[in-house]
PDB file of C-alpha atoms in Angstrom:
ATOM      1  CA  UNK A   1      89.353 108.536 116.863  1.00 93.00           C
ATOM      2  CA  UNK A   2      92.929 108.216 115.879  1.00 95.00           C
ATOM      3  CA  UNK A   3      93.969 108.179 111.881  1.00 96.00           C
ATOM      4  CA  UNK A   4      96.313 105.469 110.952  1.00 97.00           C
ATOM      5  CA  UNK A   5      98.256 106.756 107.219  1.00 97.00           C
ATOM      6  CA  UNK A   6     100.070 103.797 105.251  1.00 97.00           C
ATOM      7  CA  UNK A   7     101.524 105.571 102.221  1.00 96.00           C
ATOM      8  CA  UNK A   8     103.101 102.980 100.237  1.00 92.00           C
ATOM      9  CA  UNK A   9     104.749 102.739  96.628  1.00 91.00           C
ATOM     10  CA  UNK A  10     101.489 101.582  95.330  1.00 90.00           C
ATOM     11  CA  UNK A  11      98.492 102.450  97.405  1.00 92.00           C
ATOM     12  CA  UNK A  12      97.452 104.521 100.316  1.00 96.00           C
ATOM     13  CA  UNK A  13      95.812 103.079 103.303  1.00 96.00           C
ATOM     14  CA  UNK A  14      93.495 105.230 105.976  1.00 97.00           C
ATOM     15  CA  UNK A  15      92.344 103.692 108.674  1.00 97.00           C
ATOM     16  CA  UNK A  16      89.984 105.136 112.027  1.00 97.00           C
ATOM     17  CA  UNK A  17      90.431 104.223 115.464  1.00 96.00           C
ATOM     18  CA  UNK A  18      88.264 104.655 118.257  1.00 92.00           C
ATOM     19  CA  UNK A  19      89.958 107.121 121.245  1.00 85.00           C
ATOM     20  CA  UNK A  20      91.284 104.717 123.464  1.00 76.00           C
ATOM     21  CA  UNK A  21      91.387 105.988 127.412  1.00 63.00           C
ATOM     22  CA  UNK A  22      94.413 107.406 128.595  1.00 55.00           C
ATOM     23  CA  UNK A  23      96.003 105.075 131.243  1.00 55.00           C
ATOM     24  CA  UNK A  24      94.247 101.999 129.858  1.00 62.00           C
ATOM     25  CA  UNK A  25      96.389  99.443 131.420  1.00 58.00           C
ATOM     26  CA  UNK A  26      95.802  97.030 128.546  1.00 62.00           C
ATOM     27  CA  UNK A  27      94.378  97.961 125.384  1.00 67.00           C
ATOM     28  CA  UNK A  28      92.853  96.271 123.194  1.00 74.00           C
ATOM     29  CA  UNK A  29      95.491  95.134 120.136  1.00 79.00           C
ATOM     30  CA  UNK A  30      92.596  94.305 117.397  1.00 84.00           C
ATOM     31  CA  UNK A  31      90.298  97.102 118.058  1.00 90.00           C
ATOM     32  CA  UNK A  32      87.614  97.232 114.780  1.00 90.00           C
ATOM     33  CA  UNK A  33      88.167  99.087 112.205  1.00 93.00           C
ATOM     34  CA  UNK A  34      86.097 102.384 112.231  1.00 95.00           C
ATOM     35  CA  UNK A  35      86.266 102.878 108.840  1.00 96.00           C
ATOM     36  CA  UNK A  36      88.671 102.435 105.916  1.00 96.00           C
ATOM     37  CA  UNK A  37      89.632 104.074 102.794  1.00 96.00           C
ATOM     38  CA  UNK A  38      92.622 103.299  99.771  1.00 94.00           C
ATOM     39  CA  UNK A  39      93.730 106.384  97.573  1.00 95.00           C
ATOM     40  CA  UNK A  40      96.281 105.898  94.415  1.00 93.00           C
ATOM     41  CA  UNK A  41      99.896 107.118  94.981  1.00 94.00           C
ATOM     42  CA  UNK A  42     101.114 109.798  93.675  1.00 94.00           C
ATOM     43  CA  UNK A  43     104.764 110.688  94.933  1.00 93.00           C
ATOM     44  CA  UNK A  44     104.550 113.716  93.596  1.00 95.00           C
ATOM     45  CA  UNK A  45     101.211 115.333  95.015  1.00 95.00           C
ATOM     46  CA  UNK A  46     101.865 118.125  97.469  1.00 96.00           C
ATOM     47  CA  UNK A  47     100.841 118.150 101.230  1.00 96.00           C
ATOM     48  CA  UNK A  48      98.485 120.622 100.546  1.00 96.00           C
ATOM     49  CA  UNK A  49      97.405 118.147  97.725  1.00 96.00           C
ATOM     50  CA  UNK A  50      97.068 115.164 100.788  1.00 96.00           C
ATOM     51  CA  UNK A  51      94.726 117.302 102.753  1.00 95.00           C
ATOM     52  CA  UNK A  52      92.444 117.945 100.353  1.00 95.00           C
ATOM     53  CA  UNK A  53      92.491 114.219  99.165  1.00 96.00           C
ATOM     54  CA  UNK A  54      92.656 112.473 103.443  1.00 96.00           C
ATOM     55  CA  UNK A  55      89.467 114.824 103.355  1.00 95.00           C
ATOM     56  CA  UNK A  56      87.858 114.202 100.330  1.00 96.00           C
ATOM     57  CA  UNK A  57      87.576 110.229 101.802  1.00 96.00           C
ATOM     58  CA  UNK A  58      86.825 111.389 105.617  1.00 96.00           C
ATOM     59  CA  UNK A  59      84.134 112.978 104.876  1.00 95.00           C
ATOM     60  CA  UNK A  60      82.124 113.707 107.770  1.00 94.00           C
ATOM     61  CA  UNK A  61      84.717 112.012 110.205  1.00 95.00           C
ATOM     62  CA  UNK A  62      87.251 114.822 109.544  1.00 94.00           C
ATOM     63  CA  UNK A  63      86.254 116.687 112.377  1.00 93.00           C
ATOM     64  CA  UNK A  64      86.689 113.637 114.893  1.00 94.00           C
ATOM     65  CA  UNK A  65      90.776 113.002 114.343  1.00 94.00           C
ATOM     66  CA  UNK A  66      92.098 113.264 117.567  1.00 93.00           C
ATOM     67  CA  UNK A  67      95.208 112.079 116.786  1.00 94.00           C
ATOM     68  CA  UNK A  68      97.491 110.743 113.559  1.00 95.00           C
ATOM     69  CA  UNK A  69     100.332 107.674 113.280  1.00 96.00           C
ATOM     70  CA  UNK A  70     101.484 107.542 109.930  1.00 97.00           C
ATOM     71  CA  UNK A  71     104.073 106.113 107.792  1.00 97.00           C
ATOM     72  CA  UNK A  72     105.249 106.417 103.970  1.00 96.00           C
ATOM     73  CA  UNK A  73     107.931 103.909 102.155  1.00 93.00           C
ATOM     74  CA  UNK A  74     108.211 106.841  98.881  1.00 94.00           C
ATOM     75  CA  UNK A  75     110.457 109.394 100.009  1.00 93.00           C
ATOM     76  CA  UNK A  76     109.364 112.185  98.580  1.00 93.00           C
ATOM     77  CA  UNK A  77     105.695 112.123  99.868  1.00 95.00           C
ATOM     78  CA  UNK A  78     107.124 111.049 103.715  1.00 95.00           C
ATOM     79  CA  UNK A  79     108.023 114.943 103.349  1.00 94.00           C
ATOM     80  CA  UNK A  80     104.995 116.411 102.618  1.00 96.00           C
ATOM     81  CA  UNK A  81     102.917 113.590 104.483  1.00 95.00           C
ATOM     82  CA  UNK A  82     104.851 114.746 107.601  1.00 94.00           C
ATOM     83  CA  UNK A  83     104.159 118.657 106.716  1.00 94.00           C
ATOM     84  CA  UNK A  84     100.565 117.926 106.197  1.00 94.00           C
ATOM     85  CA  UNK A  85     100.455 116.551 110.081  1.00 93.00           C
ATOM     86  CA  UNK A  86     102.970 118.463 112.092  1.00 90.00           C
ATOM     87  CA  UNK A  87      99.548 121.827 110.650  1.00 89.00           C
ATOM     88  CA  UNK A  88      97.491 120.168 112.597  1.00 84.00           C
ATOM     89  CA  UNK A  89      97.249 120.525 115.904  1.00 82.00           C
ATOM     90  CA  UNK A  90      97.402 117.204 118.635  1.00 85.00           C
ATOM     91  CA  UNK A  91      98.844 114.356 119.129  1.00 91.00           C
ATOM     92  CA  UNK A  92     100.948 112.419 115.940  1.00 93.00           C
ATOM     93  CA  UNK A  93     104.354 110.304 115.537  1.00 94.00           C
ATOM     94  CA  UNK A  94     105.693 109.806 111.938  1.00 95.00           C
ATOM     95  CA  UNK A  95     107.403 106.099 112.501  1.00 94.00           C
ATOM     96  CA  UNK A  96     111.066 106.786 110.912  1.00 87.00           C
ATOM     97  CA  UNK A  97     114.010 107.392 112.797  1.00 82.00           C
ATOM     98  CA  UNK A  98     114.011 108.879 116.230  1.00 82.00           C
ATOM     99  CA  UNK A  99     110.306 106.835 116.945  1.00 90.00           C
ATOM    100  CA  UNK A 100     110.146 104.508 119.394  1.00 91.00           C
ATOM    101  CA  UNK A 101     108.538 100.615 118.518  1.00 94.00           C
ATOM    102  CA  UNK A 102     109.961  98.384 121.332  1.00 93.00           C
ATOM    103  CA  UNK A 103     111.552  95.969 117.888  1.00 96.00           C
ATOM    104  CA  UNK A 104     114.334  95.313 117.931  1.00 96.00           C
ATOM    105  CA  UNK A 105     115.993  94.806 114.285  1.00 96.00           C
ATOM    106  CA  UNK A 106     118.388  92.036 114.100  1.00 97.00           C
ATOM    107  CA  UNK A 107     120.019  93.152 111.172  1.00 96.00           C
ATOM    108  CA  UNK A 108     123.027  94.525 108.981  1.00 96.00           C
ATOM    109  CA  UNK A 109     121.926  97.356 109.072  1.00 93.00           C
ATOM    110  CA  UNK A 110     118.353  98.624 111.113  1.00 93.00           C
ATOM    111  CA  UNK A 111     118.275 101.836 109.254  1.00 90.00           C
ATOM    112  CA  UNK A 112     118.067 100.165 105.512  1.00 91.00           C
ATOM    113  CA  UNK A 113     113.934  98.277 106.929  1.00 94.00           C
ATOM    114  CA  UNK A 114     111.188 100.232 105.997  1.00 93.00           C
ATOM    115  CA  UNK A 115     109.058 101.476 108.802  1.00 95.00           C
ATOM    116  CA  UNK A 116     105.805  99.462 106.717  1.00 96.00           C
ATOM    117  CA  UNK A 117     107.337  95.999 107.924  1.00 97.00           C
ATOM    118  CA  UNK A 118     109.108  97.601 111.588  1.00 97.00           C
ATOM    119  CA  UNK A 119     104.824  97.777 111.849  1.00 97.00           C
ATOM    120  CA  UNK A 120     104.077  94.719 110.485  1.00 98.00           C
ATOM    121  CA  UNK A 121     106.680  92.812 112.598  1.00 98.00           C
ATOM    122  CA  UNK A 122     105.124  94.411 115.748  1.00 97.00           C
ATOM    123  CA  UNK A 123     101.373  94.257 115.203  1.00 97.00           C
ATOM    124  CA  UNK A 124     101.420  90.493 114.260  1.00 97.00           C
ATOM    125  CA  UNK A 125     103.907  89.465 117.961  1.00 97.00           C
ATOM    126  CA  UNK A 126     101.388  91.251 120.115  1.00 96.00           C
ATOM    127  CA  UNK A 127      98.333  89.827 118.042  1.00 96.00           C
ATOM    128  CA  UNK A 128      99.564  86.228 117.752  1.00 96.00           C
ATOM    129  CA  UNK A 129     102.264  86.355 120.727  1.00 96.00           C
ATOM    130  CA  UNK A 130     104.579  83.448 119.127  1.00 97.00           C
ATOM    131  CA  UNK A 131     106.932  83.441 116.285  1.00 98.00           C
ATOM    132  CA  UNK A 132     105.452  84.790 113.046  1.00 98.00           C
ATOM    133  CA  UNK A 133     106.398  84.768 109.602  1.00 98.00           C
ATOM    134  CA  UNK A 134     104.984  87.903 107.716  1.00 98.00           C
ATOM    135  CA  UNK A 135     103.657  87.428 104.096  1.00 97.00           C
ATOM    136  CA  UNK A 136     103.055  90.741 102.850  1.00 96.00           C
ATOM    137  CA  UNK A 137     101.417  90.962  99.549  1.00 93.00           C
ATOM    138  CA  UNK A 138     101.601  94.932  97.910  1.00 88.00           C
ATOM    139  CA  UNK A 139     104.165  96.182  94.982  1.00 87.00           C
ATOM    140  CA  UNK A 140     106.715  93.836  95.948  1.00 91.00           C
ATOM    141  CA  UNK A 141     105.842  90.536  97.587  1.00 94.00           C
ATOM    142  CA  UNK A 142     107.987  90.576 101.374  1.00 96.00           C
ATOM    143  CA  UNK A 143     107.819  87.664 103.443  1.00 97.00           C
ATOM    144  CA  UNK A 144     109.226  88.628 107.213  1.00 98.00           C
ATOM    145  CA  UNK A 145     110.585  86.891 110.020  1.00 98.00           C
ATOM    146  CA  UNK A 146     109.508  87.817 113.273  1.00 98.00           C
ATOM    147  CA  UNK A 147     111.343  85.449 116.951  1.00 97.00           C
ATOM    148  CA  UNK A 148     109.242  84.749 119.969  1.00 97.00           C
ATOM    149  CA  UNK A 149     110.376  87.594 121.323  1.00 96.00           C
ATOM    150  CA  UNK A 150     109.278  90.295 118.918  1.00 97.00           C
ATOM    151  CA  UNK A 151     112.887  91.020 116.945  1.00 97.00           C
ATOM    152  CA  UNK A 152     112.589  91.430 113.554  1.00 98.00           C
ATOM    153  CA  UNK A 153     115.338  88.889 112.423  1.00 98.00           C
ATOM    154  CA  UNK A 154     115.155  89.777 108.537  1.00 97.00           C
ATOM    155  CA  UNK A 155     112.762  88.041 105.136  1.00 97.00           C
ATOM    156  CA  UNK A 156     112.773  87.611 101.880  1.00 96.00           C
ATOM    157  CA  UNK A 157     111.831  89.864  98.573  1.00 95.00           C
ATOM    158  CA  UNK A 158     109.359  89.009  95.520  1.00 92.00           C
ATOM    159  CA  UNK A 159     108.657  90.884  92.428  1.00 88.00           C
ATOM    160  CA  UNK A 160     104.588  92.015  93.303  1.00 87.00           C
ATOM    161  CA  UNK A 161     102.204  90.193  92.015  1.00 84.00           C
ATOM    162  CA  UNK A 162     100.297  93.354  89.675  1.00 81.00           C
ATOM    163  CA  UNK A 163     104.442  94.698  88.434  1.00 80.00           C
ATOM    164  CA  UNK A 164     105.626  90.395  87.783  1.00 80.00           C
ATOM    165  CA  UNK A 165     101.664  90.276  85.113  1.00 78.00           C
ATOM    166  CA  UNK A 166     102.111  94.285  83.708  1.00 78.00           C
ATOM    167  CA  UNK A 167     105.710  93.232  83.289  1.00 77.00           C
ATOM    168  CA  UNK A 168     104.874  89.632  81.426  1.00 76.00           C
ATOM    169  CA  UNK A 169     101.316  92.434  79.335  1.00 71.00           C
ATOM    170  CA  UNK A 170     104.539  94.510  78.289  1.00 72.00           C
ATOM    171  CA  UNK A 171     107.159  92.179  76.958  1.00 68.00           C
ATOM    172  CA  UNK A 172     105.072  89.179  75.359  1.00 69.00           C
ATOM    173  CA  UNK A 173     102.853  90.887  72.158  1.00 56.00           C
ATOM    174  CA  UNK A 174     100.983  88.190  72.607  1.00 58.00           C
ATOM    175  CA  UNK A 175      99.701  88.267  76.601  1.00 60.00           C
ATOM    176  CA  UNK A 176      98.053  90.880  78.282  1.00 64.00           C
ATOM    177  CA  UNK A 177      96.969  91.891  81.274  1.00 69.00           C
ATOM    178  CA  UNK A 178      94.015  90.090  83.196  1.00 74.00           C
ATOM    179  CA  UNK A 179      91.695  90.133  85.721  1.00 76.00           C
ATOM    180  CA  UNK A 180      93.637  88.205  88.870  1.00 79.00           C
ATOM    181  CA  UNK A 181      90.944  85.948  90.428  1.00 83.00           C
ATOM    182  CA  UNK A 182      91.416  82.360  90.701  1.00 86.00           C
ATOM    183  CA  UNK A 183      90.594  80.452  87.642  1.00 86.00           C
ATOM    184  CA  UNK A 184      88.399  76.681  86.684  1.00 89.00           C
ATOM    185  CA  UNK A 185      90.988  74.854  87.339  1.00 91.00           C
ATOM    186  CA  UNK A 186      95.645  75.275  87.041  1.00 93.00           C
ATOM    187  CA  UNK A 187      95.110  73.634  83.571  1.00 95.00           C
ATOM    188  CA  UNK A 188      93.511  76.614  82.127  1.00 91.00           C
ATOM    189  CA  UNK A 189      91.802  76.508  79.219  1.00 90.00           C
ATOM    190  CA  UNK A 190      92.296  79.845  77.691  1.00 90.00           C
ATOM    191  CA  UNK A 191      95.354  82.543  77.244  1.00 85.00           C
ATOM    192  CA  UNK A 192      93.526  84.430  79.676  1.00 86.00           C
ATOM    193  CA  UNK A 193      93.362  81.991  82.477  1.00 89.00           C
ATOM    194  CA  UNK A 194      96.631  80.319  81.510  1.00 88.00           C
ATOM    195  CA  UNK A 195      97.710  83.332  82.539  1.00 86.00           C
ATOM    196  CA  UNK A 196      95.730  83.605  85.600  1.00 86.00           C
ATOM    197  CA  UNK A 197      96.566  80.350  86.582  1.00 90.00           C
ATOM    198  CA  UNK A 198      99.921  80.675  86.370  1.00 89.00           C
ATOM    199  CA  UNK A 199     100.598  84.523  88.249  1.00 87.00           C
ATOM    200  CA  UNK A 200      98.177  83.178  91.214  1.00 90.00           C
ATOM    201  CA  UNK A 201      99.391  79.722  91.802  1.00 93.00           C
ATOM    202  CA  UNK A 202     103.154  80.386  90.236  1.00 92.00           C
ATOM    203  CA  UNK A 203     102.770  83.448  93.486  1.00 93.00           C
ATOM    204  CA  UNK A 204     101.663  81.072  95.871  1.00 94.00           C
ATOM    205  CA  UNK A 205     104.297  78.243  95.502  1.00 95.00           C
ATOM    206  CA  UNK A 206     106.942  80.619  95.395  1.00 95.00           C
ATOM    207  CA  UNK A 207     105.453  81.711  98.257  1.00 96.00           C
ATOM    208  CA  UNK A 208     104.722  78.396 100.197  1.00 97.00           C
ATOM    209  CA  UNK A 209     108.601  77.224  99.157  1.00 97.00           C
ATOM    210  CA  UNK A 210     109.868  80.000 100.722  1.00 97.00           C
ATOM    211  CA  UNK A 211     108.090  80.053 103.455  1.00 98.00           C
ATOM    212  CA  UNK A 212     109.018  75.736 104.401  1.00 98.00           C
ATOM    213  CA  UNK A 213     112.657  76.817 103.731  1.00 98.00           C
ATOM    214  CA  UNK A 214     112.284  80.121 106.629  1.00 98.00           C
ATOM    215  CA  UNK A 215     110.362  77.314 108.871  1.00 98.00           C
ATOM    216  CA  UNK A 216     112.662  74.646 108.573  1.00 97.00           C
ATOM    217  CA  UNK A 217     116.037  77.598 108.975  1.00 97.00           C
ATOM    218  CA  UNK A 218     114.126  79.009 112.108  1.00 97.00           C
ATOM    219  CA  UNK A 219     113.898  74.510 113.380  1.00 95.00           C
ATOM    220  CA  UNK A 220     111.920  73.278 116.469  1.00 94.00           C
ATOM    221  CA  UNK A 221     114.067  75.892 118.801  1.00 93.00           C
ATOM    222  CA  UNK A 222     111.786  79.030 117.148  1.00 94.00           C
ATOM    223  CA  UNK A 223     108.095  76.657 119.198  1.00 95.00           C
ATOM    224  CA  UNK A 224     104.949  77.363 117.428  1.00 96.00           C
ATOM    225  CA  UNK A 225     104.906  79.916 113.985  1.00 98.00           C
ATOM    226  CA  UNK A 226     102.424  81.146 112.937  1.00 98.00           C
ATOM    227  CA  UNK A 227     102.184  82.138 109.278  1.00 98.00           C
ATOM    228  CA  UNK A 228     100.117  85.277 108.453  1.00 97.00           C
ATOM    229  CA  UNK A 229      99.163  87.116 105.301  1.00 97.00           C
ATOM    230  CA  UNK A 230      98.650  90.836 104.760  1.00 96.00           C
ATOM    231  CA  UNK A 231      98.329  93.524 102.194  1.00 92.00           C
ATOM    232  CA  UNK A 232      96.534  94.552  99.212  1.00 86.00           C
ATOM    233  CA  UNK A 233      96.057  91.204  97.252  1.00 86.00           C
ATOM    234  CA  UNK A 234      95.842  88.812 100.578  1.00 91.00           C
ATOM    235  CA  UNK A 235      92.292  87.984  99.998  1.00 90.00           C
ATOM    236  CA  UNK A 236      92.751  86.287  96.900  1.00 87.00           C
ATOM    237  CA  UNK A 237      96.959  84.706  97.706  1.00 91.00           C
ATOM    238  CA  UNK A 238      95.593  83.615 100.911  1.00 90.00           C
ATOM    239  CA  UNK A 239      92.692  81.161  99.051  1.00 87.00           C
ATOM    240  CA  UNK A 240      95.136  79.322  97.587  1.00 93.00           C
ATOM    241  CA  UNK A 241      98.456  79.072  99.538  1.00 94.00           C
ATOM    242  CA  UNK A 242      99.364  75.566 101.647  1.00 96.00           C
ATOM    243  CA  UNK A 243     101.158  77.837 104.284  1.00 97.00           C
ATOM    244  CA  UNK A 244      99.614  80.632 105.067  1.00 97.00           C
ATOM    245  CA  UNK A 245      97.110  80.698 107.707  1.00 96.00           C
ATOM    246  CA  UNK A 246      95.813  83.899 109.267  1.00 96.00           C
ATOM    247  CA  UNK A 247      94.974  87.007 107.361  1.00 96.00           C
ATOM    248  CA  UNK A 248      94.979  90.287 108.556  1.00 96.00           C
ATOM    249  CA  UNK A 249      94.509  93.288 106.454  1.00 94.00           C
ATOM    250  CA  UNK A 250      94.678  96.282 108.796  1.00 95.00           C
ATOM    251  CA  UNK A 251      98.434  94.028 110.433  1.00 96.00           C
ATOM    252  CA  UNK A 252     100.374  98.396 109.289  1.00 97.00           C
ATOM    253  CA  UNK A 253      97.751  99.932 110.555  1.00 97.00           C
ATOM    254  CA  UNK A 254      97.511  98.114 113.402  1.00 96.00           C
ATOM    255  CA  UNK A 255     100.996  98.204 114.038  1.00 96.00           C
ATOM    256  CA  UNK A 256     100.498 102.318 114.050  1.00 97.00           C
ATOM    257  CA  UNK A 257      98.767 102.681 116.334  1.00 96.00           C
ATOM    258  CA  UNK A 258     100.345 100.369 119.279  1.00 95.00           C
ATOM    259  CA  UNK A 259     103.080 102.878 118.332  1.00 95.00           C
ATOM    260  CA  UNK A 260     101.216 106.532 118.166  1.00 94.00           C
ATOM    261  CA  UNK A 261      99.838 104.601 122.139  1.00 92.00           C
ATOM    262  CA  UNK A 262     103.677 104.224 122.613  1.00 90.00           C
ATOM    263  CA  UNK A 263     104.734 107.290 121.548  1.00 87.00           C
ATOM    264  CA  UNK A 264     102.239 110.040 121.304  1.00 69.00           C
ATOM    265  CA  UNK A 265      99.969 110.233 124.886  1.00 57.00           C
ATOM    266  CA  UNK A 266     101.913 113.179 125.247  1.00 46.00           C
ATOM    267  CA  UNK A 267     103.704 115.084 122.744  1.00 52.00           C
ATOM    268  CA  UNK A 268     104.270 115.184 119.281  1.00 59.00           C
ATOM    269  CA  UNK A 269     106.545 112.776 117.668  1.00 61.00           C
ATOM    270  CA  UNK A 270     108.420 112.576 114.080  1.00 59.00           C
ATOM    271  CA  UNK A 271     111.675 111.230 112.544  1.00 52.00           C
ATOM    272  CA  UNK A 272     114.598 112.567 112.618  1.00 45.00           C
ATOM    273  CA  UNK A 273     115.274 113.583 116.709  1.00 37.00           C
ATOM    274  CA  UNK A 274     118.418 113.093 117.986  1.00 33.00           C
ATOM    275  CA  UNK A 275     117.183 110.569 119.869  1.00 34.00           C
ATOM    276  CA  UNK A 276     118.422 106.934 118.745  1.00 32.00           C
ATOM    277  CA  UNK A 277     115.560 105.110 117.512  1.00 36.00           C
ATOM    278  CA  UNK A 278     114.571 102.066 119.012  1.00 37.00           C
ATOM    279  CA  UNK A 279     115.261 100.045 116.204  1.00 36.00           C
ATOM    280  CA  UNK A 280     118.957 100.723 115.824  1.00 32.00           C
ATOM    281  CA  UNK A 281     119.189  99.678 119.526  1.00 31.00           C
ATOM    282  CA  UNK A 282     118.852  96.186 119.392  1.00 35.00           C
ATOM    283  CA  UNK A 283     116.816  96.591 122.161  1.00 36.00           C
ATOM    284  CA  UNK A 284     112.968  96.912 123.060  1.00 36.00           C
ATOM    285  CA  UNK A 285     112.735 100.292 124.214  1.00 35.00           C
ATOM    286  CA  UNK A 286     111.165 100.629 127.397  1.00 30.00           C
TER     287      UNK A 286
END
């Protein structure tokens, strides 16, 4: 089985997929997850602590892992994650500079683009084959734009839902953190519902406004554009957004799987290779 690991700023997501037969000319773009887990991110964790945590979550599946694909947007955690994975026998990919993804990054500084955004771009384009707008509800809310050719065009960042709510509760003496669920109505009848309404519908309005501006900027020449949501809070936000049409919970993990299939069949690949990264080249790797 292939273990995919997405280590973000707040949570680490792990997903297991069945192996794709070697030489399969058309591997499934979206195979079902065998199992998936989430754990809290601690940037101080060592490779040994990660090993213990992952083994505990995987349980009996640990012995069935034949390959690993991973990324981290936390530099200290990326270093320890790489150490852990390189101890293993078998193919592995740690996404970073030098790893070929086939995603051209049409931005000012390609090396600034997070590996998670590249994986989302790759998976979204392979899933839908259209231009895409990917809304990732994580620590920050990332909106990424993908051309019909699968190029990463850039995007927008906004403060994440949970950190915004925590900041409000910290700075306002009469307010507090609340459960993130949809209130009875937009017009809140008590403090909790007022907060829930402002957070949920306020962020939905922010996302919808940004997406509509992006679609207008892309214009008719972009063709059909698929707007999809992913990330930990996406299930809640998809239901109140007027522009998000699709929900793909394992989008980043699917991108990791596709990158693994591209790179790790015959060798193991980690970031820091001396080869020029495909993301920087401005054209897909072949």
